[in-house]
Structures are given as structure tokens and as C-alpha cells.
CSV table of C-alpha atoms (C1' of nucleotides) in Angstrom, one decimal:
chain,number,residue,atom,x,y,z
A,1,MET,CA,34.7,-103.9,-13.3
A,2,ALA,CA,37.4,-101.3,-12.4
A,3,VAL,CA,40.1,-100.1,-13.9
A,4,GLN,CA,43.2,-101.2,-12.2
A,5,PHE,CA,46.5,-99.7,-12.7
A,6,GLY,CA,49.8,-101.4,-12.2
A,7,HIS,CA,51.2,-104.7,-11.5
A,8,ILE,CA,48.9,-107.1,-10.2
A,9,ALA,CA,49.3,-109.0,-6.7
A,10,GLY,CA,50.2,-112.4,-7.4
A,11,TYR,CA,51.3,-111.9,-11.1
A,12,PRO,CA,54.7,-111.0,-11.3
A,13,THR,CA,56.2,-110.4,-14.7
A,14,GLY,CA,56.8,-113.5,-16.6
A,15,SER,CA,53.6,-115.2,-15.7
A,16,PRO,CA,52.1,-117.5,-17.7
A,17,PHE,CA,48.9,-117.7,-18.9
A,18,LYS,CA,47.2,-120.2,-20.7
A,19,ASN,CA,44.2,-118.0,-22.5
A,20,ARG,CA,42.5,-114.8,-22.4
A,21,GLU,CA,39.4,-115.9,-20.1
A,22,GLU,CA,42.6,-117.0,-17.3
A,23,LEU,CA,43.9,-113.2,-18.1
A,24,ARG,CA,40.4,-111.6,-17.2
A,25,ILE,CA,39.8,-114.2,-14.2
A,26,ALA,CA,42.7,-112.9,-12.9
A,27,GLY,CA,42.0,-109.4,-13.5
A,28,LEU,CA,44.6,-108.5,-16.1
A,29,HIS,CA,43.1,-107.8,-18.5
A,30,SER,CA,39.5,-106.7,-18.4
A,31,GLN,CA,38.5,-108.2,-22.3
A,32,ASN,CA,38.2,-111.6,-24.2
A,33,MET,CA,38.8,-110.7,-27.3
A,34,ALA,CA,39.4,-107.0,-27.9
A,35,GLY,CA,43.4,-106.0,-27.6
A,36,ILE,CA,43.4,-103.1,-24.9
A,37,SER,CA,41.7,-103.3,-22.3
A,38,GLY,CA,40.4,-99.8,-20.8
A,39,ASN,CA,38.3,-96.9,-21.7
A,40,ALA,CA,38.6,-93.9,-23.2
A,41,LYS,CA,37.7,-91.5,-19.9
A,42,THR,CA,39.7,-93.5,-17.4
A,43,GLY,CA,42.5,-94.8,-19.3
A,44,ALA,CA,44.1,-98.3,-20.8
A,45,ASP,CA,45.4,-100.0,-18.2
A,46,ALA,CA,46.8,-103.4,-20.2
A,47,ILE,CA,47.3,-104.4,-23.9
A,48,VAL,CA,47.6,-108.1,-25.6
A,49,VAL,CA,50.1,-108.0,-27.8
A,50,SER,CA,49.8,-111.3,-30.2
A,51,GLY,CA,50.9,-109.3,-34.1
A,52,GLY,CA,46.7,-109.5,-35.1
A,53,TYR,CA,47.6,-106.4,-36.7
A,54,VAL,CA,49.9,-106.3,-40.1
A,55,ASP,CA,51.3,-102.1,-38.8
A,56,ASP,CA,52.5,-104.0,-35.6
A,57,ALA,CA,55.9,-104.3,-34.7
A,58,ASP,CA,57.7,-105.5,-31.4
A,59,TYR,CA,61.2,-104.7,-30.3
A,60,GLY,CA,61.2,-105.6,-27.0
A,61,GLU,CA,61.8,-102.6,-24.9
A,62,ILE,CA,60.0,-100.7,-27.7
A,63,ILE,CA,56.1,-101.4,-28.5
A,64,ILE,CA,54.4,-99.7,-31.8
A,65,TYR,CA,50.9,-101.1,-31.3
A,66,THR,CA,48.4,-100.8,-33.8
A,67,GLY,CA,45.2,-99.4,-32.3
A,68,HIS,CA,41.6,-101.5,-33.2
A,69,GLY,CA,39.1,-100.9,-35.4
A,70,GLY,CA,38.7,-100.7,-39.6
A,71,ARG,CA,39.0,-104.8,-39.9
A,72,ASP,CA,37.6,-107.5,-41.8
A,73,PRO,CA,36.6,-110.2,-39.0
A,74,ASN,CA,37.8,-112.7,-41.2
A,75,THR,CA,40.5,-111.6,-43.2
A,76,GLY,CA,41.9,-109.5,-40.6
A,77,ARG,CA,42.8,-106.8,-43.4
A,78,GLN,CA,42.2,-103.0,-43.0
A,79,ILE,CA,39.3,-102.4,-44.7
A,80,ARG,CA,38.5,-99.0,-44.0
A,81,ASP,CA,39.8,-96.3,-41.4
A,82,GLN,CA,40.8,-96.4,-37.8
A,83,GLU,CA,39.2,-93.7,-35.4
A,84,LEU,CA,41.1,-92.4,-32.5
A,85,ILE,CA,37.6,-91.3,-30.5
A,86,ASP,CA,36.7,-95.3,-30.7
A,87,SER,CA,36.8,-96.2,-26.7
A,88,GLY,CA,39.9,-98.2,-26.9
A,89,ASN,CA,42.5,-96.1,-28.7
A,90,ALA,CA,41.1,-93.2,-26.7
A,91,ALA,CA,42.0,-95.1,-23.8
A,92,LEU,CA,45.2,-95.5,-24.8
A,93,VAL,CA,45.8,-91.6,-25.7
A,94,ARG,CA,44.6,-90.9,-22.2
A,95,SER,CA,47.1,-93.3,-20.3
A,96,GLU,CA,49.3,-91.0,-22.9
A,97,LEU,CA,48.3,-87.8,-21.3
A,98,GLU,CA,48.5,-89.0,-17.8
A,99,GLY,CA,51.4,-91.0,-17.7
A,100,LEU,CA,49.5,-94.4,-16.3
A,101,PRO,CA,51.4,-97.6,-16.6
A,102,VAL,CA,49.6,-100.0,-19.3
A,103,ARG,CA,50.2,-103.7,-18.1
A,104,VAL,CA,51.7,-105.7,-21.6
A,105,ILE,CA,50.3,-108.7,-22.4
A,106,ARG,CA,52.2,-111.3,-25.0
A,107,GLY,CA,50.0,-113.7,-27.1
A,108,ARG,CA,51.3,-116.5,-29.0
A,109,HIS,CA,51.7,-115.2,-32.2
A,110,ASN,CA,49.1,-117.2,-34.8
A,111,LYS,CA,49.9,-118.1,-38.6
A,112,ARG,CA,48.1,-115.6,-39.7
A,113,HIS,CA,50.1,-112.9,-38.6
A,114,HIS,CA,54.4,-111.9,-38.6
A,115,GLN,CA,55.8,-113.3,-35.7
A,116,SER,CA,57.4,-111.7,-32.9
A,117,PRO,CA,60.7,-113.4,-31.5
A,118,PHE,CA,59.7,-111.7,-28.0
A,119,ALA,CA,56.3,-113.9,-28.1
A,120,PRO,CA,55.6,-116.8,-26.0
A,121,SER,CA,55.7,-120.2,-28.0
A,122,SER,CA,52.1,-121.0,-26.5
A,123,GLY,CA,49.5,-118.8,-24.6
A,124,TYR,CA,50.3,-115.7,-22.9
A,125,ARG,CA,52.8,-114.1,-20.9
A,126,TYR,CA,52.5,-110.9,-18.3
A,127,ASP,CA,55.8,-108.9,-19.8
A,128,GLY,CA,55.3,-106.0,-17.0
A,129,LEU,CA,54.6,-102.1,-17.1
A,130,TYR,CA,55.2,-99.8,-20.1
A,131,ARG,CA,54.3,-96.5,-20.7
A,132,VAL,CA,52.4,-94.7,-23.2
A,133,GLU,CA,55.5,-92.5,-25.3
A,134,SER,CA,53.4,-90.9,-28.4
A,135,HIS,CA,50.6,-91.5,-30.9
A,136,TRP,CA,50.4,-90.7,-34.5
A,137,ALA,CA,48.6,-91.5,-37.5
A,138,LYS,CA,49.9,-93.4,-40.7
A,139,MET,CA,49.0,-95.2,-43.6
A,140,GLY,CA,48.7,-98.8,-43.2
A,141,VAL,CA,50.0,-101.9,-45.3
A,142,ASP,CA,46.3,-102.2,-46.5
A,143,GLY,CA,45.7,-98.6,-47.5
A,144,PHE,CA,43.7,-97.1,-44.7
A,145,ARG,CA,44.4,-95.0,-41.9
A,146,VAL,CA,46.3,-96.7,-38.7
A,147,TRP,CA,46.6,-94.8,-35.6
A,148,GLN,CA,49.9,-96.8,-33.6
A,149,PHE,CA,51.1,-96.1,-30.3
A,150,ARG,CA,54.9,-96.1,-29.5
A,151,LEU,CA,55.0,-98.1,-25.6
A,152,VAL,CA,58.6,-97.7,-24.0
A,153,LYS,CA,58.7,-100.4,-21.1
A,154,LEU,CA,59.1,-98.8,-17.4
A,155,LYS,CA,62.6,-99.8,-15.6
A,156,ASP,CA,62.4,-100.8,-12.2
A,157,GLY,CA,63.4,-97.1,-10.8
A,158,GLU,CA,60.1,-95.7,-12.8
A,159,VAL,CA,57.9,-98.1,-10.8
A,160,SER,CA,57.9,-97.6,-7.2
A,161,THR,CA,55.3,-97.9,-3.9
A,162,PRO,CA,54.2,-94.1,-3.2
A,163,LYS,CA,56.1,-94.5,0.3
A,164,ASP,CA,54.7,-90.9,1.0
A,165,THR,CA,51.0,-92.4,0.7
A,166,SER,CA,49.1,-93.6,3.6
A,167,PRO,CA,47.3,-97.1,2.4
A,168,ALA,CA,43.8,-95.4,3.6
A,169,SER,CA,44.1,-92.4,1.6
A,170,ILE,CA,44.8,-94.7,-1.8
A,171,ASP,CA,42.0,-96.5,-0.8
A,172,GLN,CA,39.5,-93.3,-0.4
A,173,TYR,CA,40.6,-91.9,-3.6
A,174,ALA,CA,40.7,-95.5,-5.7
A,175,VAL,CA,40.1,-95.1,-9.4
A,176,GLY,CA,36.5,-96.7,-10.6
A,177,PRO,CA,33.4,-98.2,-7.9
A,178,ALA,CA,35.1,-101.0,-6.1
A,179,PRO,CA,37.1,-100.1,-3.0
A,180,VAL,CA,40.9,-100.6,-4.2
A,181,THR,CA,43.3,-103.0,-1.9
A,182,THR,CA,46.5,-101.9,-1.4
A,183,SER,CA,48.2,-105.5,-2.3
A,184,ILE,CA,47.0,-104.4,-6.3
A,185,MET,CA,48.2,-100.6,-5.8
A,186,GLN,CA,51.0,-102.0,-4.3
A,187,ARG,CA,53.2,-100.8,-7.1
A,188,ILE,CA,52.5,-97.8,-9.4
A,189,VAL,CA,53.6,-95.1,-11.1
A,190,ARG,CA,55.5,-92.9,-8.9
A,191,ASN,CA,52.9,-89.7,-8.8
A,192,SER,CA,50.7,-90.3,-12.1
A,193,MET,CA,47.5,-92.3,-10.1
A,194,ILE,CA,47.5,-89.1,-7.7
A,195,ALA,CA,47.5,-86.6,-10.3
A,196,HIS,CA,45.0,-89.1,-12.0
A,197,ILE,CA,42.4,-88.6,-9.4
A,198,VAL,CA,43.1,-85.0,-8.7
A,199,LYS,CA,42.3,-84.6,-12.1
A,200,SER,CA,39.0,-86.4,-12.7
A,201,TRP,CA,37.6,-83.9,-10.0
A,202,TYR,CA,38.5,-81.1,-12.7
A,203,SER,CA,37.4,-82.7,-15.6
A,204,HIS,CA,40.9,-81.3,-16.9
A,205,GLU,CA,39.7,-77.7,-16.1
A,206,CYS,CA,42.7,-75.7,-14.2
A,207,GLN,CA,41.9,-74.9,-11.0
A,208,VAL,CA,43.2,-70.9,-11.3
A,209,CYS,CA,41.6,-70.3,-14.8
A,210,GLY,CA,39.1,-72.8,-15.5
A,211,LEU,CA,40.5,-73.8,-18.8
A,212,ALA,CA,40.7,-77.4,-20.1
A,213,ILE,CA,43.0,-78.2,-23.4
A,214,GLN,CA,41.5,-79.7,-26.0
A,215,VAL,CA,43.5,-82.3,-27.6
A,216,GLU,CA,42.6,-85.0,-30.6
A,217,GLY,CA,41.9,-88.1,-28.0
A,218,GLY,CA,40.5,-86.0,-25.1
A,219,LEU,CA,41.0,-83.2,-22.8
A,220,TYR,CA,44.5,-82.3,-20.8
A,221,SER,CA,45.6,-80.9,-17.4
A,222,GLU,CA,48.8,-81.2,-15.3
A,223,GLY,CA,49.4,-82.4,-11.8
A,224,ALA,CA,51.4,-79.3,-10.1
A,225,HIS,CA,52.7,-80.2,-6.5
A,226,ILE,CA,52.8,-77.3,-4.3
A,227,ARG,CA,55.6,-78.2,-2.2
A,228,GLY,CA,57.9,-79.7,-4.7
A,229,LEU,CA,59.0,-83.7,-4.2
A,230,GLY,CA,62.2,-84.8,-3.1
A,231,GLN,CA,65.0,-82.4,-2.9
A,232,PRO,CA,65.1,-79.4,-1.3
A,233,HIS,CA,61.3,-79.1,-0.7
A,234,HIS,CA,60.4,-83.0,0.2
A,235,GLY,CA,56.9,-82.4,-0.4
A,236,PRO,CA,54.0,-85.6,-0.5
A,237,ASP,CA,52.8,-86.8,-3.1
A,238,VAL,CA,49.4,-86.8,-2.0
A,239,PRO,CA,46.5,-84.8,-3.5
A,240,GLU,CA,46.2,-82.4,-0.4
A,241,ASN,CA,49.4,-81.4,-2.3
A,242,LEU,CA,48.6,-81.5,-5.6
A,243,LEU,CA,46.6,-78.9,-8.3
A,244,CYS,CA,45.1,-79.4,-11.5
A,245,LEU,CA,46.7,-77.0,-13.3
A,246,CYS,CA,46.5,-75.8,-17.4
A,247,PRO,CA,50.4,-75.7,-18.6
A,248,ASN,CA,50.2,-72.0,-18.6
A,249,ASP,CA,49.2,-71.5,-14.9
A,250,HIS,CA,51.6,-74.6,-14.0
A,251,VAL,CA,54.4,-72.6,-15.2
A,252,ARG,CA,53.6,-69.5,-13.5
A,253,PHE,CA,53.3,-71.0,-10.5
A,254,ASP,CA,56.2,-73.8,-10.1
A,255,ASN,CA,58.3,-70.7,-11.2
A,256,GLY,CA,56.6,-67.6,-8.7
A,257,ALA,CA,54.7,-65.6,-11.2
A,258,ILE,CA,51.2,-66.4,-8.9
A,259,TYR,CA,50.8,-67.7,-5.6
A,260,LEU,CA,48.5,-68.3,-3.2
A,261,THR,CA,46.6,-67.0,0.1
A,262,ASP,CA,45.5,-69.1,2.7
A,263,GLU,CA,42.4,-67.8,1.6
A,264,LEU,CA,43.1,-69.9,-1.7
A,265,HIS,CA,42.8,-66.5,-3.6
A,266,VAL,CA,45.7,-66.5,-6.5
A,267,MET,CA,48.2,-63.8,-6.2
A,268,ASP,CA,50.3,-61.6,-9.0
A,269,ALA,CA,53.3,-61.8,-7.9
A,270,LEU,CA,54.4,-58.7,-9.9
A,271,THR,CA,51.6,-56.9,-8.8
A,272,GLY,CA,50.5,-58.0,-5.4
A,273,GLN,CA,47.1,-58.1,-6.4
A,274,ALA,CA,44.4,-60.8,-6.3
A,275,VAL,CA,43.7,-61.6,-9.9
A,276,GLY,CA,41.5,-64.5,-9.1
A,277,GLN,CA,39.9,-67.5,-6.4
A,278,LEU,CA,41.4,-70.8,-6.6
A,279,ARG,CA,38.6,-73.6,-7.6
A,280,VAL,CA,38.3,-76.5,-5.3
A,281,HIS,CA,35.9,-79.4,-5.9
A,282,LYS,CA,34.4,-80.5,-2.6
A,283,ASN,CA,36.4,-83.9,-2.4
A,284,HIS,CA,40.0,-82.1,-2.1
A,285,LYS,CA,41.6,-80.9,0.7
A,286,ILE,CA,44.1,-78.6,0.0
A,287,ASP,CA,47.0,-78.1,3.4
A,288,LEU,CA,47.4,-74.4,3.9
A,289,ARG,CA,50.7,-76.0,5.3
A,290,HIS,CA,52.1,-76.5,1.7
A,291,VAL,CA,50.1,-73.8,0.8
A,292,ALA,CA,52.4,-71.3,2.8
A,293,TYR,CA,55.6,-73.4,2.4
A,294,HIS,CA,55.3,-72.3,-2.0
A,295,ARG,CA,54.4,-69.2,-0.9
A,296,GLU,CA,56.8,-68.4,1.5
A,297,CYS,CA,59.7,-69.8,-1.3
A,298,TRP,CA,58.1,-66.7,-3.5
A,299,THR,CA,57.6,-63.5,-1.6
A,300,LYS,CA,60.1,-61.2,-0.7
A,301,ASP,CA,59.0,-60.3,2.9
B,1,DG,C1',45.9,-125.2,-42.4
B,2,DG,C1',41.0,-122.5,-43.1
B,3,DG,C1',36.1,-121.8,-42.1
B,4,DC,C1',32.8,-121.5,-39.0
B,5,DC,C1',30.3,-120.5,-35.4
B,6,DC,C1',29.6,-119.9,-30.2
B,7,DG,C1',31.4,-117.2,-27.1
B,8,DC,C1',32.2,-112.5,-23.4
B,9,DA,C1',32.9,-107.8,-22.1
B,10,DG,C1',31.9,-103.1,-22.5
B,11,DG,C1',30.0,-99.1,-24.9
B,12,DG,C1',26.7,-96.8,-27.8
C,1,DC,C1',19.3,-103.5,-27.0
C,2,DC,C1',22.7,-103.6,-30.9
C,3,DC,C1',27.1,-103.7,-32.2
C,4,DT,C1',32.7,-104.4,-32.5
C,5,DG,C1',36.8,-106.9,-30.8
C,6,DC,C1',45.0,-108.7,-31.9
C,7,DG,C1',39.4,-116.1,-28.8
C,8,DG,C1',39.1,-119.8,-29.2
C,9,DG,C1',37.5,-124.5,-30.4
C,10,DC,C1',35.7,-127.7,-33.5
C,11,DC,C1',34.8,-130.0,-37.8
C,12,DC,C1',37.1,-131.1,-42.2
DNA sequence: GGGCCCGCAGGG
DNA sequence: CCCTGCGGGCCC
């Protein structure tokens, strides 16, 4: 089952579900038991918040969600440290690094756990999209290390239809083996899905220098638009206008320290000398019109 | 209410 | 194959 990010067609925010099986059939959450849906490589697409972990806190628009692992299945208490590399926890880190939207589903809190005022009185309820803002480790109330994630509800303005991208292009670059229909992909966080696809081609290795930043929980890279989005450049949010860069080369590129020739040589603006060749994946068609636009912004003659 | 046991999906 | 995981139903 492919990991699907964003809203799922036919199930608006507030949709009720009887149990986990209904959620799984509807495609909102792939797991029958686990709280985190998704995987470490692609990211987490959904979580269930049902107060299963004692260190959780639900403030409505902000959720402190505890990662999984280290729990005694019978008592629900922590009996050993949690690990960030456990797939569900790493999946949430991946969603944080790439700004992917996470579906939040609240479940009725059973008596074993503390009640959240935001929990439904019965069953489960889809409560919309959140972003993972940060994560950290702390000593849990049971005396073992837990990993925690701060999730913040996305405003409607932060969730939008990618008007600049043709439906065909979305299908072509769909995440996962199954074809993705445009109805499922209708509402996604601007830019993050396109960047996610481009980054996956390069395994987060910078197209300029080849470096992939290693952080706890995985690799990091940035999606750099060749021709900027919005005012005044009006570049499109498509893979043809995006590069996978390390933070240093992203800053260099956005501020004119480096630019590209039509042959995709990397040029040092200070010396005017070529300093390398842009790495390009076979699936990545770079639009030279955007390359020329960027170059003309940063060259005098 | 708690205990028990039977589930499935996903990953190693 | 094994194991784990914010279920769930049934029994008492």
C-alpha cells in the first residue's frame, strides 16, 4: 500500500469512524494497531491520538505525541528506552524534515489513559492535517527515555491545491508503486510533495557537491527552486524547476554565489569559473528556461 | 472493570 | 519466518 499524504477524498475533517479497521479500509491510516502510519524512507502520513502513552499531551491545535516502542503491551507502562530509529518514530522525523502533512485521527481515550477534552466520545474522528514542528527525547514518567513530537495544526492557507502543477505531472511522480489519482492528491501542502519526489531521486545528495547531511533519524536536503515561487518571479512548483541541494549550496544558489550554464556547469559567480557539473538523475528533466532566468538575475552582462 | 486471546499490517 | 504495535471483542 502506497503512502498517501494529505486529505483523502470523501473523508473531510470531522469524519467519524467506528474502529481502526474502518480507518484502514478508507485509506486514512494503514495500520490496525500501531499509532504511526508510514515508513522511515517515505515519511509518516497519519497518526492515531488516543492517549495510549502516558507522556502525551493534547492541546487541540498543538499535540505532544510520544513515539512508539519500549512499552509493556499488557500494562501500557514503559519498560525500556524508545529508539528513534524504530520505523514509526523515524517516519515522523522524515515528515518533519520534509514538511509533509500528517493526518491526525483522534480516538476515544480508554480508561487506562488520561482523557483529552478533544477526544471523541466514541470511535475515531479525522481531525485534519498537522505538521511535525520538532522532536526531542525526554525521561518519561515511567523512568525510561521517550521520543516526543510536537505537531501543529495546518491552517487552510497552508494547505492548497497545486495549481501550477498539471495532474499528469502529479501522477507521473507519485510516491510509491501504486498510481495516485488526482482526487486523492487534491489538497497537499504547497511545495513539500514536489520537493519530496525530487529529493527521493537523489537520496538527499546535493546536486552541486554530492553531500547528504546526516542527522539523527536520517538524511536531510532542501528543495531549491531555480526560478522563485510567487512575486516577482512566478516560477512554477514543479520538478523541472526544483533542485535537491545541501543547505550551503541552497544559500549560495539563492543568493547568486553560484549559477548554472545551459550545459549545467556550476559556475562560481565571483571568479566566473566553472567549479563542477550539476548531478542530474535520469528522471529529472530540468527546464533550461528557468536556469536561464536564474542566471540572468545574477550575471551583470 | 480487567484479563485473555485473537487479530492484521509492516518491517527485519 | 519472526516480532511488534496508541485493537477489539468476549468472558468473567
